[in-house]
């Protein structure tokens, strides 16, 4: 067992080991970047699609504009608004290499309201658009994974399960 397996982070909703946290952030279907309270690029998650890149590692600790140069005109104003509590989120939709991308910026504050930084969440929205075009949400009886409130005996549920067993 490694040291990371034995070290835990206690959160208000439970605890996770450092190894679990690293694994958790690597399987998310989105990219996460952390901007610290001083406006520097502090962290990113390593995903299968993005992998760990030497370019990103070199930018850790650098001003965030070096990570996102095309945001130089508006990023400082947004971070200022976040730090002063004037705004908590912002979303930007873009088209990158023919892919629809949604980037959400979320201000991070502690329980006393102190600004801790900004989380940048970048997600490829193509799969969501595909699901919508297939009407996968229309009259769905797929079980609710959170509450289990939906019927588990339905034909649609069996088709849902069969899809993943193929």
C-alpha angles and dihedrals in degrees: 000000000000126000089250089057090056098045115085134192112217113215130179089257100044140298135284132190119239088247091053091047092052091049092045094054092046095058098048111115090233142061120251125199125180122213111195124226090267093057097256128135102254110167146351134193120246109231131178091250096045100031120184110305129195088220093061093043090056090054096055107118093016125116109280091240087072088059094044106024095168090062094061093109098055110014096081091053092048093049090049091052089048093049092051093047092244091124135014105190142020131184130204125189117201142164114235119181090337093309123118108234128188118198119192122194114201125187115228119215131170124232090275092054096253112152111245101175140276132290115216113205116191119187133177103230097194093099091052091051089049092051091050092048089052089052089234089155096050112110090336118182094182107137118265103247092204102049103012086223096138124085116272093194098065127117090234091055091053090049089050091052093043090054091061095043094057 
